[in-house]
Coordinates of C-alpha atoms in Angstrom, one line a residue:
Chain A
M177 CA 70.5 -154.6 18.4
V178 CA 72.2 -155.1 21.8
E179 CA 73.9 -158.4 22.3
I180 CA 76.1 -159.4 25.2
K181 CA 77.7 -162.8 25.3
D182 CA 79.6 -164.2 28.4
L183 CA 80.5 -160.8 29.7
V184 CA 83.1 -160.7 32.4
F185 CA 83.5 -157.4 34.1
S186 CA 85.4 -156.4 37.2
Y187 CA 86.2 -153.0 38.7
R188 CA 89.4 -154.3 40.1
R189 CA 91.9 -156.6 38.3
D190 CA 92.2 -159.1 41.1
G191 CA 88.8 -158.6 42.5
K192 CA 85.7 -160.7 42.2
P193 CA 84.0 -160.0 38.9
L194 CA 80.7 -158.1 39.1
F195 CA 79.6 -159.9 35.9
D196 CA 80.9 -163.4 35.3
G197 CA 79.5 -164.8 32.1
L198 CA 76.5 -162.5 31.7
S199 CA 74.6 -162.8 28.5
L200 CA 71.8 -160.6 27.3
K201 CA 70.0 -159.9 24.0
L202 CA 67.9 -156.9 23.6
E203 CA 65.6 -156.6 20.5
S204 CA 64.5 -153.4 18.9
G205 CA 61.0 -152.0 19.3
N206 CA 60.9 -152.5 23.1
I207 CA 61.0 -150.5 26.3
Y208 CA 63.1 -152.7 28.6
G209 CA 62.8 -152.2 32.3
L210 CA 66.0 -153.0 34.0
L211 CA 65.3 -153.8 37.7
G212 CA 67.6 -154.8 40.5
K213 CA 68.6 -154.1 44.0
N214 CA 71.2 -151.5 44.9
G215 CA 74.6 -152.7 43.8
A216 CA 73.2 -155.4 41.5
G217 CA 75.1 -153.9 38.6
K218 CA 72.4 -152.0 36.7
T219 CA 74.4 -148.8 36.1
T220 CA 77.5 -150.7 35.4
L221 CA 75.6 -152.7 32.7
L222 CA 74.3 -149.6 31.2
K223 CA 77.8 -148.1 31.1
V224 CA 79.2 -151.2 29.4
I225 CA 76.4 -150.9 26.8
S226 CA 77.2 -147.2 26.3
G227 CA 80.9 -147.7 26.0
L228 CA 81.8 -145.8 29.2
L229 CA 83.2 -149.0 30.8
F230 CA 85.1 -151.7 28.9
K231 CA 84.4 -155.4 29.1
G232 CA 86.9 -157.7 30.7
K233 CA 86.1 -160.7 28.6
G234 CA 83.2 -161.7 26.4
E235 CA 81.5 -159.9 23.6
V236 CA 79.4 -156.8 23.6
T237 CA 77.8 -155.5 20.4
V238 CA 75.5 -152.6 20.1
L239 CA 74.0 -152.0 16.6
G240 CA 76.7 -154.4 15.3
K241 CA 79.6 -152.5 16.8
D242 CA 81.7 -152.8 19.9
P243 CA 80.7 -149.8 22.1
A244 CA 84.2 -149.6 23.6
G245 CA 85.4 -148.3 20.2
R246 CA 83.4 -145.1 20.9
S247 CA 82.9 -144.5 17.2
P248 CA 80.9 -141.3 16.4
G249 CA 78.5 -143.2 14.2
L250 CA 77.5 -145.4 17.1
L251 CA 77.6 -142.6 19.7
S252 CA 75.2 -140.5 17.6
K253 CA 72.7 -143.4 18.0
I254 CA 73.0 -143.8 21.7
F255 CA 71.5 -141.4 24.2
F256 CA 72.5 -142.0 27.8
L257 CA 71.0 -140.1 30.7
P258 CA 72.7 -141.2 34.0
E259 CA 71.2 -140.6 37.4
E260 CA 73.7 -137.9 38.1
F261 CA 74.0 -135.9 35.0
Y262 CA 75.6 -132.6 33.8
L263 CA 74.2 -129.7 32.0
P264 CA 76.5 -126.8 31.1
P265 CA 75.5 -123.4 32.4
V266 CA 74.1 -122.1 29.1
R267 CA 70.7 -121.2 27.8
G268 CA 68.5 -124.0 26.6
I269 CA 68.6 -122.7 23.0
D270 CA 72.4 -122.5 23.1
Y271 CA 72.6 -126.1 24.4
V272 CA 70.5 -127.3 21.4
R273 CA 72.6 -125.2 19.0
L274 CA 75.9 -126.6 20.4
Y275 CA 74.9 -130.2 20.7
R276 CA 72.5 -130.9 17.8
P277 CA 75.3 -131.0 15.2
F278 CA 76.5 -134.2 16.8
Y279 CA 73.1 -135.9 16.3
P280 CA 72.3 -136.0 12.6
A281 CA 68.8 -137.3 13.2
F282 CA 67.9 -134.6 15.8
K283 CA 64.5 -133.0 15.1
P284 CA 64.2 -129.5 16.6
E285 CA 60.4 -129.5 16.2
L286 CA 60.2 -132.8 18.2
F287 CA 62.4 -131.3 20.9
E288 CA 60.1 -128.2 21.1
S289 CA 57.1 -130.4 21.3
Y290 CA 58.5 -132.7 24.0
A291 CA 59.8 -129.7 26.0
R292 CA 56.3 -128.2 25.8
E293 CA 54.8 -131.5 26.9
L294 CA 57.2 -131.7 29.9
E295 CA 56.7 -128.0 30.6
V296 CA 60.4 -127.1 30.4
D297 CA 61.6 -123.6 29.6
T298 CA 64.1 -123.9 26.8
T299 CA 64.9 -120.2 26.5
G300 CA 66.2 -119.6 30.0
R301 CA 69.6 -120.5 31.6
L302 CA 69.9 -124.2 32.4
G303 CA 71.9 -123.5 35.5
S304 CA 68.9 -121.8 37.1
L305 CA 66.6 -124.8 36.5
S306 CA 65.8 -127.3 39.3
Y307 CA 67.2 -130.8 39.2
G308 CA 63.9 -132.1 37.9
Q309 CA 63.6 -129.4 35.2
K310 CA 67.1 -130.1 34.1
K311 CA 66.4 -133.8 33.8
K312 CA 63.2 -133.1 31.8
F313 CA 65.2 -130.9 29.5
L314 CA 67.7 -133.7 28.8
I315 CA 64.9 -136.2 28.4
A316 CA 63.3 -134.0 25.8
F317 CA 66.7 -133.6 24.0
G318 CA 67.4 -137.3 24.1
L319 CA 64.0 -138.3 22.8
A320 CA 64.3 -135.7 20.0
S321 CA 67.9 -136.9 19.1
G322 CA 66.5 -139.7 17.0
C323 CA 68.9 -142.1 18.8
S324 CA 68.2 -145.8 18.2
I325 CA 69.2 -146.7 21.8
V326 CA 67.9 -144.5 24.6
V327 CA 69.4 -145.5 28.0
L328 CA 67.8 -143.9 31.0
D329 CA 69.2 -144.5 34.5
E330 CA 66.5 -143.8 37.1
P331 CA 64.7 -141.3 34.9
T332 CA 61.9 -140.6 37.4
N333 CA 64.2 -140.0 40.4
G334 CA 63.9 -136.3 41.3
L335 CA 60.8 -135.7 39.3
D336 CA 57.7 -134.4 41.0
I337 CA 54.4 -136.3 40.7
P338 CA 53.1 -134.3 37.7
S339 CA 56.4 -134.6 36.0
K340 CA 56.4 -138.4 36.4
R341 CA 52.9 -138.5 34.8
Q342 CA 54.2 -136.2 32.0
F343 CA 57.2 -138.5 31.5
R344 CA 55.0 -141.6 31.3
K345 CA 52.6 -139.8 28.9
L346 CA 55.5 -138.8 26.7
I347 CA 57.0 -142.2 26.4
S348 CA 53.5 -143.8 26.0
G349 CA 52.9 -141.3 23.2
M350 CA 55.9 -142.7 21.4
I351 CA 54.4 -146.1 21.3
G352 CA 52.9 -146.6 17.9
E353 CA 49.5 -148.0 17.0
S354 CA 51.1 -151.5 16.7
G355 CA 52.0 -151.2 20.4
E356 CA 55.7 -150.8 19.7
I357 CA 58.1 -147.8 19.8
G358 CA 60.0 -147.0 16.6
K359 CA 60.9 -150.3 15.2
D360 CA 64.6 -149.3 15.1
Q361 CA 64.6 -148.2 18.7
I362 CA 65.3 -149.6 22.1
F363 CA 64.6 -147.9 25.4
I364 CA 66.5 -149.3 28.4
I365 CA 65.1 -147.9 31.6
S366 CA 66.8 -148.7 34.8
T367 CA 64.7 -148.0 37.9
H368 CA 64.0 -148.7 41.5
Q369 CA 60.7 -146.9 41.1
V370 CA 58.8 -149.7 39.4
R371 CA 55.4 -148.1 40.2
D372 CA 56.4 -145.0 38.3
L373 CA 56.9 -146.9 35.1
E374 CA 54.3 -149.6 35.4
H375 CA 52.4 -150.1 32.1
L376 CA 55.4 -148.6 30.3
I377 CA 58.3 -151.0 30.7
D378 CA 58.0 -154.4 28.9
P379 CA 59.9 -156.7 28.8
I380 CA 61.3 -156.8 32.3
I381 CA 65.0 -157.6 33.0
I382 CA 65.9 -158.4 36.5
L383 CA 69.6 -158.2 37.5
D384 CA 70.6 -159.7 40.8
S385 CA 74.2 -159.9 42.1
G386 CA 75.6 -159.5 38.6
R387 CA 73.3 -162.1 37.0
I388 CA 70.3 -161.7 34.7
I389 CA 67.7 -163.8 36.5
L390 CA 64.9 -162.7 34.2
N391 CA 64.4 -161.3 30.7
E392 CA 60.8 -161.8 29.7
S393 CA 57.9 -159.9 28.3
L394 CA 54.9 -159.3 30.7
E395 CA 52.8 -161.4 28.3
E396 CA 55.2 -164.3 28.7
L397 CA 55.4 -163.8 32.5
S398 CA 51.6 -163.9 32.8
K399 CA 51.7 -167.4 31.2
H400 CA 53.9 -168.6 34.1
F401 CA 52.8 -166.5 37.1
S402 CA 49.5 -165.2 38.4
M403 CA 48.8 -162.7 41.1
S404 CA 45.9 -162.3 43.5
I405 CA 45.0 -160.3 46.6
E406 CA 43.8 -162.6 49.3
K407 CA 42.4 -162.0 52.7
E408 CA 43.9 -165.1 54.3
E409 CA 47.6 -165.7 54.8
P410 CA 48.6 -168.3 52.2
E411 CA 50.4 -171.4 53.1
T412 CA 54.2 -170.9 53.0
W413 CA 55.8 -172.2 49.8
K414 CA 57.8 -175.3 50.0
A415 CA 60.0 -176.6 47.2
G416 CA 58.1 -179.1 45.0
S417 CA 54.7 -178.6 46.6
G418 CA 51.8 -176.2 46.2
D419 CA 51.4 -173.4 43.7
V420 CA 52.1 -170.4 46.0
L421 CA 55.5 -169.0 45.1
Y422 CA 55.5 -165.9 47.2
W423 CA 53.3 -163.6 49.2
E424 CA 53.7 -160.3 51.0
K425 CA 51.4 -158.3 53.2
V426 CA 49.7 -155.4 51.5
L427 CA 46.9 -153.0 52.4
G428 CA 43.7 -155.1 52.6
G429 CA 45.3 -158.5 52.6
Y430 CA 48.1 -160.5 51.0
A431 CA 49.6 -160.1 47.5
V432 CA 50.2 -163.7 46.3
I433 CA 52.2 -164.8 43.4
R434 CA 51.3 -168.3 42.1
K435 CA 52.7 -170.6 39.6
G436 CA 50.5 -171.0 36.5
P437 CA 48.9 -168.7 34.0
S438 CA 47.4 -165.4 35.0
E439 CA 43.7 -165.0 34.6
G440 CA 42.3 -161.6 34.9
R441 CA 44.4 -159.7 37.3
E442 CA 47.6 -158.0 36.0
L443 CA 50.9 -158.9 37.5
D444 CA 52.3 -156.3 39.9
I445 CA 55.9 -155.9 38.8
E446 CA 57.1 -154.8 42.2
V447 CA 55.6 -157.9 43.9
L448 CA 56.9 -160.1 41.1
F449 CA 60.3 -158.5 41.5
N450 CA 60.3 -159.1 45.2
A451 CA 59.3 -162.7 44.6
L452 CA 62.0 -163.4 42.1
V453 CA 64.8 -161.7 43.9
S454 CA 64.0 -163.1 47.3
M455 CA 63.6 -166.7 46.1
T456 CA 66.1 -166.8 43.2
D457 CA 67.8 -170.0 44.2
R458 CA 64.6 -171.9 45.1
L459 CA 62.9 -170.8 41.8
E460 CA 65.9 -171.8 39.8
A461 CA 65.9 -175.2 41.6
E462 CA 62.3 -175.6 40.6
N463 CA 63.0 -174.5 37.0
V464 CA 60.5 -171.7 37.5
I465 CA 63.1 -169.2 36.2
A466 CA 66.2 -169.7 34.2
G467 CA 69.4 -170.0 36.3
G468 CA 72.3 -167.7 35.8
A469 CA 72.9 -165.6 32.8
K470 CA 70.2 -165.6 30.2
Chain B
M194 CA 55.8 -141.9 17.6
I195 CA 59.4 -141.4 16.9
S196 CA 60.3 -141.0 13.3
K197 CA 62.6 -143.5 11.8
T198 CA 66.0 -142.2 11.0
S199 CA 68.9 -143.1 8.8
D200 CA 72.6 -142.7 9.4
K201 CA 73.7 -139.4 8.0
T202 CA 77.2 -139.5 9.4
G203 CA 78.7 -140.3 6.0
S204 CA 79.3 -144.0 6.4
K205 CA 76.8 -144.7 3.6
T206 CA 78.5 -142.5 1.0
G207 CA 81.8 -142.9 -0.8
T208 CA 84.1 -145.9 -0.6
K209 CA 84.6 -148.1 2.4
T210 CA 87.8 -146.4 3.2
S211 CA 86.3 -142.9 3.2
G212 CA 83.4 -144.2 5.2
K213 CA 85.8 -145.5 7.8
M214 CA 87.8 -142.3 7.7
S215 CA 84.7 -140.2 8.3
E216 CA 84.1 -142.4 11.4
I217 CA 87.5 -141.3 12.8
L218 CA 88.0 -137.8 11.4
K219 CA 85.5 -135.3 10.1
A220 CA 86.1 -131.6 9.9
N221 CA 82.4 -130.8 10.8
R222 CA 82.7 -132.7 14.1
I223 CA 86.0 -131.0 15.0
K224 CA 84.3 -127.6 14.2
A225 CA 81.3 -128.5 16.4
L226 CA 83.6 -129.6 19.3
L227 CA 85.6 -126.3 19.0
E228 CA 82.4 -124.3 18.9
R229 CA 81.2 -126.1 22.0
D230 CA 84.5 -125.6 23.8
I231 CA 84.8 -122.0 22.9
F232 CA 81.2 -121.2 23.9
L233 CA 81.4 -123.0 27.2
S234 CA 84.8 -121.2 27.9
T235 CA 83.6 -117.8 26.9
R236 CA 83.6 -116.4 30.4
S237 CA 87.1 -117.8 31.2
I238 CA 88.4 -116.5 27.8
V239 CA 87.1 -113.0 28.5
V240 CA 88.3 -112.8 32.1
T241 CA 91.8 -114.1 31.1
S242 CA 92.1 -111.7 28.2
I243 CA 91.1 -108.7 30.2
T244 CA 93.4 -109.6 33.1
L245 CA 96.4 -110.3 30.8
G246 CA 95.6 -107.2 28.7
L247 CA 95.6 -104.9 31.8
L248 CA 98.8 -106.6 33.1
V249 CA 100.6 -106.0 29.8
I250 CA 99.4 -102.4 29.6
A251 CA 100.7 -101.8 33.2
I252 CA 104.1 -103.5 32.6
T253 CA 104.6 -101.7 29.2
F254 CA 103.7 -98.4 30.7
V255 CA 105.8 -98.7 33.8
N256 CA 108.8 -99.7 31.7
N257 CA 108.5 -96.5 29.8
I258 CA 109.5 -94.5 32.8
S259 CA 113.0 -94.9 31.7
I260 CA 114.0 -96.0 28.2
N261 CA 117.1 -97.8 29.6
T262 CA 115.5 -100.4 31.8
G263 CA 116.6 -103.2 29.4
Y264 CA 112.9 -104.0 28.9
S265 CA 112.2 -106.4 26.1
T266 CA 108.7 -106.7 24.7
L267 CA 109.5 -110.1 23.3
S268 CA 110.5 -111.4 26.7
T269 CA 107.3 -110.2 28.2
F270 CA 105.3 -111.7 25.4
A271 CA 107.2 -115.0 25.7
T272 CA 106.8 -115.2 29.5
F273 CA 103.0 -114.6 29.5
F274 CA 102.4 -116.6 26.4
V275 CA 104.3 -119.7 27.5
F276 CA 103.4 -119.9 31.2
V277 CA 99.7 -118.9 30.9
G278 CA 99.5 -121.2 27.8
F279 CA 100.8 -124.1 29.9
A280 CA 98.2 -123.3 32.6
V281 CA 95.4 -123.2 30.0
T282 CA 96.7 -126.5 28.5
A283 CA 96.8 -128.2 31.9
R284 CA 93.0 -127.9 32.2
S285 CA 92.3 -129.3 28.7
F286 CA 90.8 -132.6 29.9
S287 CA 89.1 -131.5 33.0
D288 CA 85.8 -132.8 31.5
M289 CA 87.3 -136.2 31.2
H290 CA 88.4 -136.3 34.8
S291 CA 85.2 -134.9 36.3
K292 CA 82.9 -137.2 38.0
E293 CA 79.8 -135.2 36.8
R294 CA 81.0 -134.3 33.3
A295 CA 83.0 -137.3 32.1
Y296 CA 80.0 -139.3 30.8
E297 CA 78.9 -136.3 28.8
W298 CA 82.3 -135.8 27.2
F299 CA 82.7 -139.4 26.3
M300 CA 79.2 -139.9 25.0
L301 CA 79.5 -136.8 22.7
P302 CA 79.3 -138.3 19.2
A303 CA 82.9 -137.6 18.0
S304 CA 85.9 -139.8 17.8
I305 CA 88.6 -139.8 20.4
L306 CA 91.0 -138.4 17.7
E307 CA 88.6 -135.6 17.0
K308 CA 88.2 -134.8 20.7
F309 CA 92.0 -134.8 21.1
L310 CA 92.6 -132.6 18.0
S311 CA 90.0 -130.1 19.2
K312 CA 91.8 -129.7 22.5
L313 CA 95.1 -129.5 20.7
L314 CA 93.9 -126.8 18.3
F315 CA 92.2 -124.9 21.1
T316 CA 95.4 -124.8 23.2
T317 CA 97.8 -124.1 20.4
V318 CA 96.3 -122.3 17.4
G319 CA 93.4 -120.8 19.5
W320 CA 95.6 -119.7 22.4
T321 CA 98.3 -118.3 20.0
L322 CA 95.8 -116.2 18.0
L323 CA 94.0 -115.0 21.2
F324 CA 97.2 -114.0 23.0
L325 CA 98.8 -112.4 19.9
A326 CA 95.7 -110.2 19.6
V327 CA 95.5 -109.4 23.3
Y328 CA 99.3 -108.7 23.6
S329 CA 99.5 -106.6 20.3
I330 CA 96.6 -104.4 21.4
S331 CA 97.5 -104.0 25.0
S332 CA 101.3 -103.5 24.5
L333 CA 100.4 -100.8 21.9
L334 CA 98.1 -99.1 24.4
G335 CA 100.9 -99.3 27.0
E336 CA 103.4 -97.7 24.6
V337 CA 100.9 -95.0 23.6
L338 CA 100.3 -94.2 27.3
G339 CA 104.1 -94.2 27.8
I340 CA 104.5 -91.6 25.0
L341 CA 101.7 -89.5 26.5
A342 CA 103.1 -89.7 30.0
F343 CA 106.9 -89.7 29.5
G344 CA 107.4 -88.7 25.9
H345 CA 109.2 -91.8 24.8
R346 CA 108.5 -95.4 24.1
H347 CA 110.1 -98.8 23.3
P348 CA 109.9 -100.3 19.8
F349 CA 106.3 -101.5 19.1
F350 CA 105.6 -105.2 19.4
N351 CA 105.5 -106.8 16.0
P352 CA 103.4 -110.0 16.0
L353 CA 104.9 -111.0 12.6
H354 CA 108.5 -110.8 13.8
P355 CA 110.3 -114.2 13.3
D356 CA 111.4 -114.3 16.9
V357 CA 107.7 -114.2 18.0
W358 CA 107.0 -117.3 15.8
R359 CA 110.1 -119.0 17.2
V360 CA 108.6 -118.6 20.7
V361 CA 105.3 -120.0 19.3
L362 CA 107.0 -123.0 17.8
D363 CA 108.8 -123.7 21.1
Y364 CA 105.6 -123.3 23.0
C365 CA 103.8 -125.8 20.7
I366 CA 106.5 -128.4 21.2
I367 CA 106.8 -128.1 25.0
Q368 CA 103.1 -127.7 25.4
S369 CA 102.6 -131.3 24.2
V370 CA 104.1 -132.3 27.6
F371 CA 101.5 -130.3 29.5
L372 CA 98.8 -131.7 27.2
F373 CA 99.9 -135.2 28.2
G374 CA 99.9 -134.1 31.9
A375 CA 96.4 -132.8 31.4
A376 CA 95.2 -136.2 30.2
Y377 CA 97.3 -138.3 32.6
F378 CA 96.8 -136.5 36.0
K379 CA 93.3 -136.2 37.4
R380 CA 93.9 -133.2 39.6
N381 CA 96.5 -130.4 40.0
N382 CA 97.7 -131.2 36.4
L383 CA 99.9 -128.1 36.1
V384 CA 101.8 -128.6 39.3
K385 CA 102.2 -132.4 38.8
T386 CA 103.4 -131.9 35.2
V387 CA 106.0 -129.4 36.3
L388 CA 107.1 -131.7 39.1
A389 CA 107.3 -134.6 36.7
V390 CA 109.4 -132.6 34.2
V391 CA 111.7 -131.3 37.0
L392 CA 112.1 -134.8 38.4
F393 CA 112.8 -136.2 34.9
F394 CA 115.5 -133.6 34.1
S395 CA 117.0 -133.9 37.6
V396 CA 117.5 -137.6 37.2
F397 CA 118.7 -137.1 33.6
A398 CA 121.2 -134.5 34.7
I399 CA 122.5 -136.6 37.5
L400 CA 122.9 -139.6 35.3
L401 CA 124.6 -137.5 32.6
F402 CA 126.9 -136.1 35.2
L403 CA 127.8 -139.5 36.6
A404 CA 128.4 -140.8 33.1
G405 CA 130.6 -137.9 32.3
R406 CA 132.6 -138.4 35.5
F407 CA 132.9 -142.1 34.7
F408 CA 134.0 -141.8 31.1
F409 CA 136.1 -138.7 31.4
Y410 CA 137.2 -139.0 35.0
G411 CA 140.9 -138.3 34.3
F412 CA 140.1 -135.1 32.4
F413 CA 138.2 -133.3 35.2
T414 CA 141.2 -131.5 36.7
D415 CA 139.5 -129.6 39.5
F416 CA 136.3 -128.5 41.1
V417 CA 136.9 -125.1 42.5
Y418 CA 135.5 -121.7 43.3
H419 CA 136.0 -119.5 40.3
N420 CA 136.8 -115.9 41.4
G421 CA 135.8 -114.5 38.0
S422 CA 132.2 -115.9 37.8
G423 CA 131.6 -116.3 41.5
Q424 CA 130.5 -119.9 40.9
Y425 CA 131.8 -123.4 41.6
R426 CA 133.1 -124.8 38.3
F427 CA 134.5 -128.0 36.9
F428 CA 137.7 -127.5 35.1
F429 CA 137.9 -129.6 32.1
D430 CA 141.4 -129.5 30.6
W431 CA 141.2 -130.0 26.9
N432 CA 145.0 -130.0 26.7
T433 CA 145.2 -133.2 28.8
L434 CA 143.2 -135.1 26.2
P435 CA 145.3 -137.4 24.0
A436 CA 146.0 -136.2 20.5
G437 CA 143.1 -136.6 18.2
I438 CA 140.5 -137.2 20.9
N439 CA 139.9 -133.5 21.1
R440 CA 138.6 -133.3 17.6
R441 CA 136.7 -136.6 17.8
L442 CA 134.9 -135.3 20.9
V443 CA 133.8 -132.2 19.1
D444 CA 132.5 -134.4 16.3
I445 CA 130.6 -136.6 18.7
L446 CA 129.2 -133.5 20.4
R447 CA 128.1 -132.2 17.1
V448 CA 126.2 -135.4 16.3
V449 CA 124.7 -135.4 19.8
Y450 CA 123.5 -131.8 19.3
T451 CA 121.9 -132.7 15.9
A452 CA 120.2 -135.7 17.4
V453 CA 118.9 -133.7 20.3
K454 CA 117.7 -131.0 17.9
F455 CA 115.9 -133.6 15.8
I456 CA 114.3 -135.2 18.8
Y457 CA 113.1 -131.8 20.1
Y458 CA 111.7 -130.5 16.8
A459 CA 110.5 -133.7 15.1
L460 CA 109.8 -136.3 17.8
L461 CA 109.0 -134.7 21.2
A462 CA 105.5 -133.3 20.4
P463 CA 104.3 -136.3 18.3
F464 CA 105.5 -138.6 21.1
F465 CA 103.5 -136.8 23.7
W466 CA 100.5 -136.4 21.4
F467 CA 100.4 -140.1 20.7
F468 CA 100.5 -141.0 24.4
T469 CA 97.9 -138.4 25.2
Y470 CA 95.7 -139.9 22.6
L471 CA 96.3 -143.4 24.1
R472 CA 95.5 -142.2 27.5
I473 CA 92.1 -140.8 26.4
T474 CA 91.3 -143.9 24.4
G475 CA 91.9 -146.2 27.5
K476 CA 90.0 -144.0 30.0
E477 CA 86.8 -145.4 31.5
V478 CA 84.1 -143.6 33.4
R479 CA 84.3 -145.4 36.8
N480 CA 83.3 -142.5 39.0
G481 CA 85.9 -143.5 41.6
V482 CA 84.9 -147.2 41.8

């Protein structure tokens, strides 16, 4: 559904490219979690996928089309909610009336249901809503638009604790009995707030300095990594020896990531992220993770 | 669970060509874009209409104090129609240049051609219909007030008069330059477009003058203060031209005039429309990066 091959992208013609040969394949029926440090290129990647930025070199196809072509057919299947968004100062019902003609698969009854679930008033003026309420309004609209590709950049930023729970519940509710979202859909959720979206995002994509250092399902990751909370400080990892890859101090001991299959305890995505990002070069050298673009 | 959906945009129906065509141009989407633009601009449209209406009523009424002021309702119409129209046009692509709104405008499922056409229709057909209605009503009110106050009036404004439509045609042609300026410049579009036009014509006039001086140097007899007109003038002595040149020059000027007319009426607007379209097509949402 989304395929990127050898993408080269730079904000300046003569500048160092942000992406230099990045490749990525996203399959339908998944909620991808796009993780990365500030400036890693998450938003830029989402913009390239959405056709808001153009590739320098390489190939980008979304539902078989080049997003830079900005064709209405493709745009009506992509819903993009950026971190800083815009809502015109109209009433919610007017927004729906004005924008739904652009989304042929939009379902008003779904929108009402999602808005109810997120506790958003759709009759009042959108300008008078808080940031979080506005965001929830757009999330409800986007989910009801029937888009095959839903791109959410930091969706839980600015949401209060109950709203984060509502958001998780809503997305979880969209996951079918088979454990997949609509088979023709992809959710790409970029976030710094990993804990907000734990148990929701899977597979995990980690972007670091313009490179994809990981694109794996949690199931696959648990075959390679295990996590435990230990009282004693583990021995520091050395290349080629021992199974401890990473540890960090947490409340009540040390969160330790080890090489080898996970038995019992679930992987903590935030700790795993810290492990992979802080030791990318060493893990690549050990062939624990794939080097460069994947 | 999200229901599975199918593409209803028309690409599945008809021939491949009509499917491709519906990807680029579809009346329903232009209609939806116009509805969105008009609805989101309702407040501006109402405020502009009331302000212009009151101004026109005041100007028409004041000019009825005396019937011999040389007041021309067509000139008033043309002045407001053209200059306010340019100002409206200059803001056409403010969504595209806005850091907050650009993503929303580009992600709206319509082709770039449809987005361009909706803006063009809004600022030409939409503006013409709106202003004709506002001007017709308010100038009529001004004249009626004039009759009541002073007992006389100017001829009523006739929106169907051919001169009115000549103004509309000229507006639609020159407006294309301002539409391009709206797409090209990020901020202060109106001022920058006017400056660019003035700069272009200044350079063009200087070059034309220099070319004239170069080719017809010998025929410029003098550059003196003309008592009759109170202006400095060049004196171009036709009598000093060699025999036959006089008539040939007139023929050349006639061809030049026809060419300029052709360029103005047939090429100028499409030229700027095309480059406006290209500008929008190549625009990315970089948010200042």
